[in-house]
XYZ file of C-alpha atoms in Angstrom:
692
model
C -5.915 -7.220 -7.361
C -5.709 -9.179 -4.119
C -2.468 -10.295 -2.448
C -1.387 -13.372 -0.512
C -1.318 -11.394 2.718
C -4.889 -10.267 2.244
C -6.041 -13.783 1.541
C -4.241 -15.154 4.596
C -5.716 -12.347 6.676
C -9.184 -13.181 5.352
C -8.646 -16.856 6.168
C -7.610 -16.116 9.736
C -10.164 -13.353 10.284
C -13.106 -15.641 11.138
C -11.372 -17.929 13.687
C -9.622 -14.956 15.255
C -12.938 -13.118 15.523
C -14.565 -16.199 17.086
C -11.745 -16.538 19.616
C -11.978 -12.867 20.445
C -15.737 -13.102 20.937
C -15.364 -16.093 23.258
C -12.612 -14.392 25.173
C -14.735 -11.251 25.389
C -17.604 -13.307 26.864
C -15.249 -14.910 29.392
C -13.797 -11.527 30.259
C -17.309 -10.124 30.695
C -18.180 -12.988 33.059
C -15.007 -12.458 35.021
C -15.629 -8.729 35.085
C -19.084 -9.364 36.490
C -17.572 -11.659 39.130
C -15.041 -8.980 39.945
C -17.813 -6.417 40.279
C -19.763 -8.741 42.586
C -16.673 -9.382 44.706
C -15.951 -5.669 44.953
C -19.610 -5.008 45.786
C -19.518 -7.699 48.489
C -16.424 -6.128 50.008
C -18.153 -2.749 50.110
C -21.333 -4.351 51.471
C -19.434 -6.000 54.321
C -17.928 -2.644 55.214
C -21.397 -1.091 55.216
C -22.850 -3.934 57.316
C -20.132 -3.601 59.929
C -20.600 0.156 60.040
C -24.382 -0.265 60.382
C -23.868 -2.838 63.125
C -21.693 -0.363 65.005
C -24.528 2.151 64.799
C -27.062 -0.509 65.800
C -24.880 -1.455 68.786
C -24.904 2.117 70.024
C -28.636 2.472 69.370
C -29.209 -0.701 71.350
C -27.245 0.789 74.223
C -29.216 4.039 74.028
C -32.464 2.031 73.936
C -31.544 0.072 77.104
C -30.500 3.186 78.978
C -33.661 4.987 77.927
C -35.787 2.020 79.040
C -34.037 1.910 82.432
C -34.463 5.657 82.866
C -38.143 5.505 81.950
C -38.486 2.458 84.254
C -37.547 4.649 87.195
C -33.801 4.145 87.504
C -32.384 7.676 87.451
C -28.851 6.282 87.676
C -28.863 5.636 83.908
C -29.249 9.349 83.077
C -25.490 9.969 83.386
C -24.718 7.147 80.924
C -27.367 8.215 78.427
C -25.635 11.363 77.173
C -22.345 9.601 76.170
C -24.387 6.833 74.504
C -26.304 9.394 72.458
C -23.044 11.076 71.444
C -21.672 7.765 70.130
C -24.910 7.195 68.194
C -24.655 10.631 66.602
C -21.010 10.034 65.644
C -21.771 6.772 63.859
C -24.926 8.256 62.370
C -22.827 11.007 60.790
C -20.531 8.408 59.165
C -23.512 6.618 57.598
C -25.639 9.667 56.912
C -26.577 8.605 53.379
C -27.765 5.174 54.527
C -29.605 6.129 57.780
C -31.118 9.496 56.907
C -34.657 8.075 56.763
C -34.753 5.612 59.698
C -33.472 8.091 62.327
C -35.385 11.211 61.343
C -37.496 11.293 64.601
C -34.681 10.306 66.969
C -34.185 13.801 68.368
C -37.871 14.108 69.307
C -37.854 10.785 71.162
C -34.792 11.841 73.066
C -36.501 15.047 74.190
C -39.581 13.086 75.267
C -37.382 10.598 77.154
C -35.607 13.347 79.034
C -38.959 14.947 79.897
C -40.520 11.558 80.797
C -43.437 12.337 78.447
C -43.129 9.038 76.588
C -43.856 5.639 78.025
C -41.225 2.977 78.391
C -43.034 0.717 75.931
C -43.320 3.491 73.332
C -39.667 4.393 73.592
C -38.688 0.751 73.398
C -40.891 0.248 70.367
C -39.417 3.313 68.576
C -35.838 2.229 69.078
C -36.646 -1.361 68.127
C -38.383 -0.267 64.920
C -35.434 1.976 63.967
C -32.971 -0.834 64.639
C -35.024 -3.220 62.495
C -35.050 -0.675 59.677
C -31.273 -0.381 59.839
C -30.875 -4.171 59.898
C -33.046 -4.493 56.798
C -30.862 -2.161 54.658
C -30.100 -4.139 51.502
C -26.370 -4.590 51.020
C -26.737 -7.270 48.302
C -24.664 -9.794 50.198
C -27.224 -12.521 49.416
C -26.514 -12.128 45.682
C -22.865 -13.030 45.991
C -21.821 -15.767 43.588
C -19.377 -17.406 45.959
C -20.823 -20.067 48.331
C -18.419 -19.274 51.136
C -19.244 -15.613 50.804
C -22.977 -16.309 50.959
C -22.560 -18.548 54.057
C -20.499 -15.864 55.751
C -23.141 -13.242 54.918
C -25.892 -15.508 56.329
C -23.882 -16.124 59.511
C -23.253 -12.392 59.864
C -26.940 -11.612 59.453
C -27.960 -14.337 61.955
C -25.418 -13.049 64.451
C -26.794 -9.549 64.029
C -30.339 -10.825 64.626
C -29.185 -12.699 67.747
C -27.388 -9.625 69.020
C -30.501 -7.524 68.422
C -32.637 -10.035 70.314
C -30.156 -9.998 73.226
C -30.045 -6.183 73.129
C -33.847 -6.052 73.173
C -33.825 -8.444 76.113
C -31.253 -6.287 77.894
C -33.250 -3.118 77.372
C -36.573 -4.733 78.165
C -35.404 -6.470 81.365
C -33.537 -3.314 82.341
C -36.871 -1.583 82.512
C -38.529 -4.567 84.207
C -35.799 -4.824 86.812
C -35.891 -1.070 87.382
C -39.712 -1.268 87.833
C -39.380 -4.230 90.256
C -41.159 -6.817 88.101
C -43.195 -7.636 85.003
C -46.319 -5.775 84.320
C -49.290 -7.073 82.405
C -48.239 -8.586 79.081
C -44.514 -7.911 79.519
C -43.584 -11.495 80.412
C -44.934 -12.654 77.049
C -42.800 -10.028 75.315
C -39.772 -11.278 77.196
C -40.420 -14.883 76.195
C -40.833 -13.779 72.578
C -37.483 -11.982 72.686
C -35.913 -15.061 74.225
C -37.317 -17.276 71.462
C -36.077 -14.874 68.725
C -32.618 -14.969 70.305
C -32.546 -18.761 70.379
C -33.724 -18.950 66.722
C -31.082 -16.446 65.588
C -28.357 -18.340 67.435
C -29.509 -21.598 65.856
C -29.284 -19.988 62.395
C -25.834 -18.654 63.206
C -24.745 -22.130 64.319
C -25.937 -23.574 60.967
C -24.000 -21.108 58.763
C -21.021 -20.274 60.960
C -17.677 -21.992 60.703
C -16.485 -24.205 63.550
C -14.137 -21.461 64.685
C -16.991 -18.946 64.707
C -19.266 -21.320 66.668
C -16.493 -21.893 69.206
C -16.099 -18.137 69.586
C -19.840 -17.744 70.212
C -19.780 -20.495 72.840
C -16.842 -18.791 74.488
C -18.743 -15.477 74.647
C -21.760 -17.053 76.348
C -19.509 -19.098 78.681
C -17.689 -16.155 80.217
C -18.512 -14.767 83.660
C -20.600 -11.994 82.197
C -22.467 -14.520 80.124
C -23.194 -16.690 83.098
C -24.418 -13.667 85.155
C -26.655 -12.647 82.275
C -28.043 -16.183 81.988
C -28.661 -16.195 85.804
C -30.681 -12.995 85.568
C -32.608 -14.402 82.603
C -33.452 -17.492 84.636
C -34.703 -15.243 87.465
C -36.884 -13.376 85.027
C -38.263 -16.627 83.608
C -39.061 -17.839 87.136
C -41.099 -14.706 87.903
C -43.693 -15.207 85.287
C -46.368 -15.478 87.933
C -46.154 -11.742 88.678
C -43.916 -11.843 91.706
C -41.605 -8.939 92.438
C -38.041 -9.019 91.165
C -35.423 -7.743 93.500
C -32.511 -7.531 91.060
C -29.886 -4.830 90.757
C -30.518 -3.372 87.249
C -26.972 -2.068 87.094
C -25.511 -5.570 87.466
C -27.849 -6.901 84.790
C -26.948 -4.030 82.498
C -23.234 -4.428 82.998
C -23.276 -8.210 82.440
C -25.408 -7.979 79.307
C -23.414 -5.047 77.978
C -20.237 -7.121 78.260
C -21.919 -9.970 76.382
C -23.108 -7.584 73.648
C -19.631 -6.071 73.318
C -18.161 -9.549 72.925
C -20.808 -10.388 70.322
C -19.969 -7.153 68.498
C -16.336 -8.195 68.308
C -17.432 -11.615 67.074
C -19.622 -9.911 64.506
C -16.700 -7.784 63.378
C -14.558 -10.909 63.135
C -17.177 -12.630 60.972
C -17.406 -9.456 58.874
C -13.643 -9.313 58.513
C -13.609 -12.930 57.347
C -16.258 -12.088 54.765
C -14.331 -8.980 53.750
C -11.120 -11.003 53.355
C -13.021 -13.536 51.240
C -14.484 -10.760 49.124
C -11.038 -9.207 48.666
C -9.679 -12.614 47.754
C -12.431 -13.094 45.197
C -11.794 -9.629 43.830
C -8.062 -10.283 43.590
C -8.726 -13.602 41.897
C -11.106 -11.917 39.467
C -8.511 -9.239 38.837
C -5.819 -11.800 38.148
C -8.137 -13.772 35.898
C -9.075 -10.647 33.955
C -5.442 -9.670 33.625
C -4.618 -13.215 32.580
C -7.458 -13.265 30.094
C -6.402 -9.865 28.811
C -2.883 -11.171 28.331
C -4.288 -14.270 26.640
C -6.416 -12.086 24.355
C -3.414 -9.964 23.470
C -1.289 -13.054 22.951
C -3.997 -14.613 20.784
C -4.340 -11.476 18.700
C -0.584 -11.053 18.482
C -0.207 -14.753 17.694
C -2.863 -14.560 14.995
C -1.188 -11.516 13.486
C 2.209 -13.184 13.729
C 0.891 -16.360 12.145
C -0.750 -14.364 9.365
C 2.413 -12.368 8.740
C 4.627 -15.447 8.981
C 2.353 -17.436 6.677
C 2.173 -14.640 4.153
C 5.919 -14.057 4.348
C 6.683 -17.742 3.978
C 4.772 -17.624 0.719
C 5.181 -14.033 -0.423
C 8.928 -13.688 0.164
C 9.983 -16.768 -1.803
C 7.535 -15.806 -4.537
C 8.856 -12.235 -4.550
C 12.408 -13.575 -4.709
C 11.294 -15.935 -7.445
C 9.693 -13.062 -9.355
C 12.802 -10.887 -8.940
C 15.000 -13.746 -10.092
C 12.695 -14.338 -13.043
C 12.740 -10.637 -13.948
C 16.524 -10.578 -13.804
C 16.664 -13.701 -15.927
C 14.157 -12.467 -18.503
C 15.402 -8.877 -18.691
C 19.146 -9.324 -18.368
C 20.631 -12.800 -18.380
C 18.480 -14.473 -21.015
C 18.656 -11.561 -23.538
C 22.421 -11.331 -22.954
C 22.817 -15.047 -23.597
C 20.676 -14.789 -26.727
C 22.733 -11.835 -27.976
C 25.939 -13.784 -27.435
C 24.474 -16.724 -29.312
C 23.384 -14.372 -32.092
C 26.966 -13.069 -32.218
C 28.242 -16.627 -32.693
C 29.373 -17.447 -29.151
C 28.584 -20.743 -27.442
C 26.679 -19.918 -24.264
C 24.728 -22.283 -22.041
C 21.313 -21.438 -20.690
C 21.553 -19.525 -17.372
C 20.775 -21.547 -14.263
C 17.631 -20.781 -12.287
C 17.919 -21.744 -8.643
C 14.922 -21.672 -6.274
C 14.979 -19.204 -3.339
C 16.704 -20.374 -0.171
C 14.273 -21.790 2.375
C 11.425 -22.045 -0.114
C 8.637 -24.518 0.406
C 8.188 -27.535 -1.810
C 5.413 -25.801 -3.717
C 7.613 -22.769 -4.440
C 10.474 -25.092 -5.416
C 8.097 -26.851 -7.796
C 7.166 -23.475 -9.301
C 10.865 -22.604 -9.594
C 11.575 -25.926 -11.299
C 8.688 -25.381 -13.701
C 9.935 -21.877 -14.454
C 13.428 -23.246 -15.016
C 12.006 -25.641 -17.586
C 10.066 -22.805 -19.184
C 13.108 -20.546 -19.371
C 15.263 -23.334 -20.800
C 12.622 -23.962 -23.443
C 12.413 -20.214 -24.075
C 16.206 -20.070 -24.262
C 16.287 -22.915 -26.733
C 13.646 -21.238 -28.880
C 15.328 -17.828 -28.561
C 18.746 -19.210 -29.474
C 17.205 -21.075 -32.354
C 15.533 -17.886 -33.523
C 18.778 -15.962 -32.997
C 20.688 -18.503 -35.045
C 17.987 -18.434 -37.683
C 18.070 -14.639 -37.659
C 21.844 -14.634 -37.909
C 21.659 -17.091 -40.743
C 18.974 -14.988 -42.428
C 20.932 -11.751 -42.052
C 24.110 -13.444 -43.232
C 22.251 -14.789 -46.225
C 20.726 -11.389 -46.931
C 24.104 -9.707 -46.539
C 25.706 -12.223 -48.869
C 22.875 -11.795 -51.342
C 23.183 -8.007 -51.116
C 26.931 -8.128 -51.702
C 26.446 -10.441 -54.678
C 23.867 -8.068 -56.153
C 26.158 -5.169 -55.433
C 29.099 -6.809 -57.188
C 26.965 -7.737 -60.174
C 25.570 -4.233 -60.369
C 29.049 -2.765 -60.182
C 30.058 -4.908 -63.100
C 26.831 -3.969 -64.880
C 27.380 -0.265 -64.273
C 30.988 -0.597 -65.467
C 29.740 -2.274 -68.614
C 27.093 0.397 -69.147
C 29.720 3.106 -68.657
C 31.954 1.506 -71.280
C 29.038 1.208 -73.680
C 28.073 4.853 -73.121
C 31.598 5.916 -74.031
C 31.514 3.887 -77.203
C 27.922 4.788 -78.213
C 27.576 7.660 -80.685
C 23.905 7.290 -81.568
C 21.758 9.635 -79.388
C 18.878 7.138 -79.270
C 21.167 4.344 -78.169
C 22.808 6.637 -75.650
C 19.383 7.513 -74.253
C 18.586 3.827 -73.858
C 21.879 3.316 -72.101
C 21.067 6.202 -69.781
C 17.733 4.597 -68.896
C 19.483 1.300 -68.309
C 22.023 3.121 -66.164
C 19.145 4.653 -64.184
C 17.556 1.244 -63.566
C 20.873 -0.230 -62.516
C 21.407 2.679 -60.146
C 18.037 2.027 -58.511
C 18.849 -1.672 -58.278
C 22.147 -0.823 -56.617
C 20.266 1.324 -54.087
C 18.020 -1.634 -53.309
C 21.069 -3.809 -52.741
C 22.570 -1.144 -50.517
C 19.258 -0.956 -48.626
C 19.472 -4.662 -48.000
C 22.996 -4.269 -46.620
C 21.846 -1.329 -44.496
C 19.035 -3.420 -42.983
C 21.339 -6.285 -42.007
C 24.048 -3.904 -40.749
C 26.652 -4.992 -43.291
C 27.415 -1.696 -44.999
C 30.864 -1.359 -43.481
C 32.889 1.866 -43.303
C 32.377 4.247 -46.201
C 35.456 5.534 -48.032
C 36.452 9.126 -47.449
C 35.824 11.741 -50.161
C 36.157 15.458 -50.470
C 33.195 17.513 -49.133
C 30.235 17.477 -51.520
C 27.794 20.362 -52.159
C 24.390 19.585 -50.757
C 22.718 20.330 -54.125
C 24.784 17.542 -55.699
C 23.648 15.187 -52.958
C 20.022 16.176 -53.589
C 20.461 15.669 -57.373
C 21.974 12.248 -56.761
C 18.990 11.328 -54.555
C 16.492 12.505 -57.188
C 18.353 10.590 -59.908
C 17.847 7.331 -57.979
C 14.017 7.393 -58.027
C 11.893 6.135 -60.875
C 9.661 9.170 -61.427
C 12.335 11.793 -60.995
C 10.460 14.086 -63.437
C 7.795 14.630 -60.677
C 10.326 16.006 -58.222
C 10.517 19.799 -57.875
C 13.461 21.415 -56.122
C 12.695 24.620 -54.283
C 15.185 26.740 -52.424
C 18.307 24.807 -51.421
C 20.731 26.691 -49.163
C 24.282 26.041 -50.333
C 26.434 24.077 -47.893
C 28.975 21.300 -48.217
C 28.471 17.900 -46.583
C 31.201 15.542 -45.417
C 32.165 13.200 -48.228
C 31.832 10.090 -46.055
C 28.167 10.909 -45.436
C 27.164 12.113 -48.902
C 26.104 8.754 -50.333
C 24.230 7.818 -47.120
C 22.336 11.143 -47.131
C 21.524 10.665 -50.822
C 20.297 7.149 -50.101
C 18.146 8.389 -47.194
C 16.604 11.179 -49.279
C 15.976 8.806 -52.193
C 13.959 6.498 -49.935
C 11.858 9.400 -48.615
C 11.343 10.872 -52.103
C 10.284 7.527 -53.547
C 7.900 6.993 -50.642
C 6.336 10.416 -51.234
C 5.968 9.733 -54.966
C 4.371 6.344 -54.315
C 1.603 7.838 -52.154
C 0.900 10.911 -54.310
C -1.274 11.294 -57.360
C 0.566 11.010 -60.697
C -0.210 14.646 -61.530
C 1.149 15.976 -58.219
C 4.836 16.725 -57.652
C 6.964 16.135 -54.587
C 8.849 19.222 -53.417
C 12.288 19.406 -51.789
C 13.638 22.307 -49.773
C 16.862 22.772 -47.860
C 17.543 25.321 -45.106
C 20.526 26.013 -42.940
C 19.072 26.387 -39.438
C 21.743 27.447 -36.995
C 24.531 24.906 -37.186
C 22.245 22.162 -38.543
C 20.796 21.585 -41.983
C 17.096 20.891 -42.555
C 15.826 19.099 -45.663
C 12.053 18.860 -46.141
C 10.438 16.355 -48.511
C 6.851 17.544 -48.998
C 4.196 15.489 -50.781
C 0.515 16.223 -51.348
C -0.607 12.599 -51.187
C -3.285 10.726 -49.267
C -1.714 11.504 -45.877
C -1.586 9.385 -42.713
C -3.600 9.138 -39.516
C -2.120 10.153 -36.197
C -1.625 6.551 -35.141
C 0.054 5.687 -38.437
C 2.346 8.714 -38.107
C 3.355 7.661 -34.601
C 4.075 4.125 -35.749
C 6.032 5.377 -38.764
C 8.125 7.758 -36.633
C 8.846 4.846 -34.298
C 10.268 2.917 -37.243
C 12.211 5.991 -38.405
C 13.816 6.168 -34.949
C 15.245 2.703 -35.537
C 12.823 0.890 -33.237
C 11.368 -2.488 -34.145
C 12.556 -5.398 -36.247
C 12.319 -5.307 -40.023
C 12.217 -9.123 -40.188
C 8.824 -9.217 -38.445
C 7.394 -6.103 -40.111
C 5.402 -6.009 -43.358
C 7.532 -5.616 -46.465
C 5.935 -2.264 -47.354
C 7.645 -0.673 -44.357
C 11.209 -1.723 -45.265
C 11.959 1.792 -46.554
C 11.183 3.211 -43.109
C 13.623 0.815 -41.483
C 16.296 1.686 -44.056
C 15.834 5.402 -43.358
C 15.909 4.732 -39.619
C 19.173 2.786 -39.827
C 20.778 5.425 -42.049
C 19.603 8.254 -39.784
C 20.981 6.454 -36.739
C 24.366 5.956 -38.431
C 24.471 9.600 -39.516
C 23.267 10.978 -36.210
C 20.415 12.632 -38.079
C 16.780 13.031 -37.089
C 13.891 12.106 -39.387
C 10.320 12.979 -38.464
C 7.100 12.671 -40.436
C 4.520 15.426 -39.933
C 1.285 16.313 -41.731
C 1.702 18.665 -44.702
C -0.034 22.075 -44.517
C -2.899 21.027 -46.825
C -2.727 17.292 -47.338
C -0.090 14.634 -47.479
C 3.017 14.155 -45.368
C 6.207 16.149 -44.866
C 9.438 14.326 -44.029
C 11.800 16.566 -42.066
C 15.458 15.501 -42.143
C 17.725 17.350 -39.713
C 21.422 16.784 -40.422
C 23.743 17.423 -37.455
C 26.468 20.021 -37.461
C 29.093 17.256 -37.616
C 28.101 16.529 -41.239
C 28.394 20.160 -42.400
C 31.837 21.248 -43.651
C 32.953 24.854 -43.774
C 33.743 26.248 -47.222
C 37.547 26.056 -47.751
C 39.570 28.592 -49.675
C 39.781 27.471 -53.318
C 43.335 26.693 -54.570
C 44.433 27.659 -58.085
C 42.948 25.275 -60.613
C 43.547 24.410 -64.231
C 40.476 24.663 -66.397
C 40.111 22.638 -69.558
C 37.102 23.185 -71.786
C 35.822 20.148 -73.598
C 33.723 20.163 -76.718
C 29.999 20.433 -76.181
C 28.259 17.044 -76.226
C 25.511 16.057 -78.587
C 21.936 17.077 -77.705
C 20.330 14.918 -75.068
C 17.734 12.368 -76.112
C 14.075 12.998 -75.291
C 14.045 10.283 -72.601
C 16.286 12.313 -70.281
C 14.734 14.278 -67.381
C 13.349 17.661 -68.490
C 13.281 20.659 -66.177
C 10.107 22.712 -65.934
C 10.216 25.949 -67.963
C 9.322 28.360 -65.129
C 12.697 29.639 -63.936
C 13.054 31.468 -60.696
C 15.359 34.292 -59.909
C 16.577 35.145 -56.495
C 18.639 38.285 -56.182
C 21.011 38.742 -59.085
C 21.606 34.983 -59.605
C 19.618 33.166 -62.306
C 18.176 29.847 -61.079
C 16.657 26.789 -62.697
C 12.959 25.875 -62.270
C 14.094 23.570 -59.450
C 15.641 26.511 -57.586
C 19.313 25.634 -58.202
C 21.843 28.191 -59.510
C 21.784 28.244 -63.327
C 25.117 27.741 -65.014
C 25.851 29.793 -68.174
C 24.950 28.044 -71.426
C 28.350 27.004 -72.550
C 30.295 23.876 -72.951
C 30.693 21.801 -69.845
C 33.651 22.667 -67.715
C 35.875 19.924 -66.452
C 38.071 20.714 -63.519
C 40.976 18.436 -62.884
C 43.104 18.733 -59.770
C 44.995 15.564 -60.624
C 45.473 13.400 -63.598
C 42.212 11.873 -64.764
C 42.022 8.245 -63.683
C 41.296 5.546 -66.151
C 38.040 3.547 -66.137
C 39.671 0.717 -64.275
C 40.688 3.062 -61.452
C 37.168 4.414 -60.828
C 35.156 3.173 -57.834
C 31.398 2.581 -58.204
C 30.607 5.813 -56.318
C 32.979 7.777 -58.554
C 31.501 6.210 -61.647
C 28.018 7.054 -60.423
C 29.021 10.658 -59.696
C 30.588 11.077 -63.123
C 27.521 9.623 -64.852
C 25.245 11.943 -62.923
C 27.390 14.953 -63.801
C 27.497 13.864 -67.406
C 23.754 13.411 -67.602
C 23.181 16.814 -65.987
C 25.548 18.451 -68.453
C 23.756 16.898 -71.390
C 20.436 18.178 -70.029
C 21.832 21.703 -69.609
C 23.167 21.635 -73.079
C 19.794 20.645 -74.445
C 18.094 23.431 -72.514
C 20.611 26.002 -73.706
C 19.332 25.580 -77.247
C 15.747 26.304 -76.162
C 14.501 29.910 -76.103
C 14.728 31.409 -72.595
C 11.693 33.147 -71.090
């Protein structure tokens, strides 16, 4: 079963996922820009380091050219220049391992003068070109300013290389005293490459960088270098050049040093730009990350808030409805059923609920008011029904009392045995009718407190129960342990047993008896009503035991189960337990467990006065007959039903007080006396039969 939160989460899942994907793409783009900026910063550092190495190689190349040109004065400067080259080479070992592999051999050949000036110049120039062509990926930078700075830096490096070549080349020319064949053309080519590189630098450089370059070439050293260049250009016809190579070298070296500083400045500008781009990319990524987190957190918060705004009022509404349906409404209905005037409980919507939830609350309020109206109407109808049933039961009870009183008077006046037998049968029917009236009062809870009597032997209670069923001749009494029950509970126990016995007889074959047994188990008394009838299924037994526990409503149950509800109400009032279980072979056994509170200890018997009355006339044939198979247990003779057999003599009447007149007898006393009288007549009839 889905919930509101899950549905809200599903609703927000797609847009949140789309936002996250877009933000992820933007973050990826920014991350790539950050990587490019960081790579550009590293590339600038590498370029500047390579240019430092190139600067020192250019110096070593010029000194080597001058030395090979015949100027031995450059030998002293060559060793420090080589040391600086080696130092910078060590710093960039991973980048320059290949280009400078043969440098040591050229140096040895230079010192031994076994290599020509042109060959040495060509070697150094080739190595410098290789270093200048190392790919640092500055051209792939995404920023325009960064790309322009990289182009300006590269053009400046090319111009510086052309100037360094010119310095080295003319250093050799000046040391040799003039151009040799083909060397003037090389010089012009170097001059043209320098001018082209400077033009490229001017196109990409910033105004400040162009001003710095102009300043470098306008210094004294720059002017001296330009003067020597003009002298070299003027000697293209092969004339001798009388120029001090040391002055040329010093002037051009100063210019190259200034250009190196300018190159480092341009590189630092590029590096600062790259760092700026990297910082910007970092801030953007952090900002985007914060935005992503805020979006996710916002989506979660919106989902939770939306679900809570719906779920909480609904949960409060459900809790309020449960409280109303389980507590307030049943309580109000019970009060109405008891006769009180109670209004329907109010149902207020949750605080802060939306209009939709308020509409649901209003609809539920209408539903509960309708339910309350129907429930109160049903409660009033039920109360009216139970009152009517109670009144009807009391009317029947009063009529039956009068009828039983009339029958008792007629029995006293009747001398004919046949007429007396008919009166006994009529008395039996009236007794059963009175039990039905009492059952009706039990069902509606109108029995009222029972009058107190002396404790009654349990066998008398069992006999009274058997006497109240129609087919009492099919009831067999087995062993009944002798105990005394509280007088206030005797009639209720007899009523309960009569219902169970009649139920067992109704569902048994006519030729099969229902057996009764009674056992004292600990401080409780167990009575078992065993039939051998059609039996019940497990589900039917469970449902029947539920009714015997007092659960359910007899007004809504089928009429055939009214006996179960009567037994359940009686058992609840007595504190007894009634359970139906399958019989050993077939049928059902009703187990009635009477609590210890209903069992009375045997008191010491006071002295009594015994008066023997004349033996009554023989009983008519219609009276209940006991089965002829007596049972003996110990030294006490017992009847076929298992009860102690009294000696065959005239009935004994024990009076502790003066015998009350007929008008003083209550219905229960009248019933008890009739039962005792009928039992005495039956014993008298059996005493005349031969004993086996």
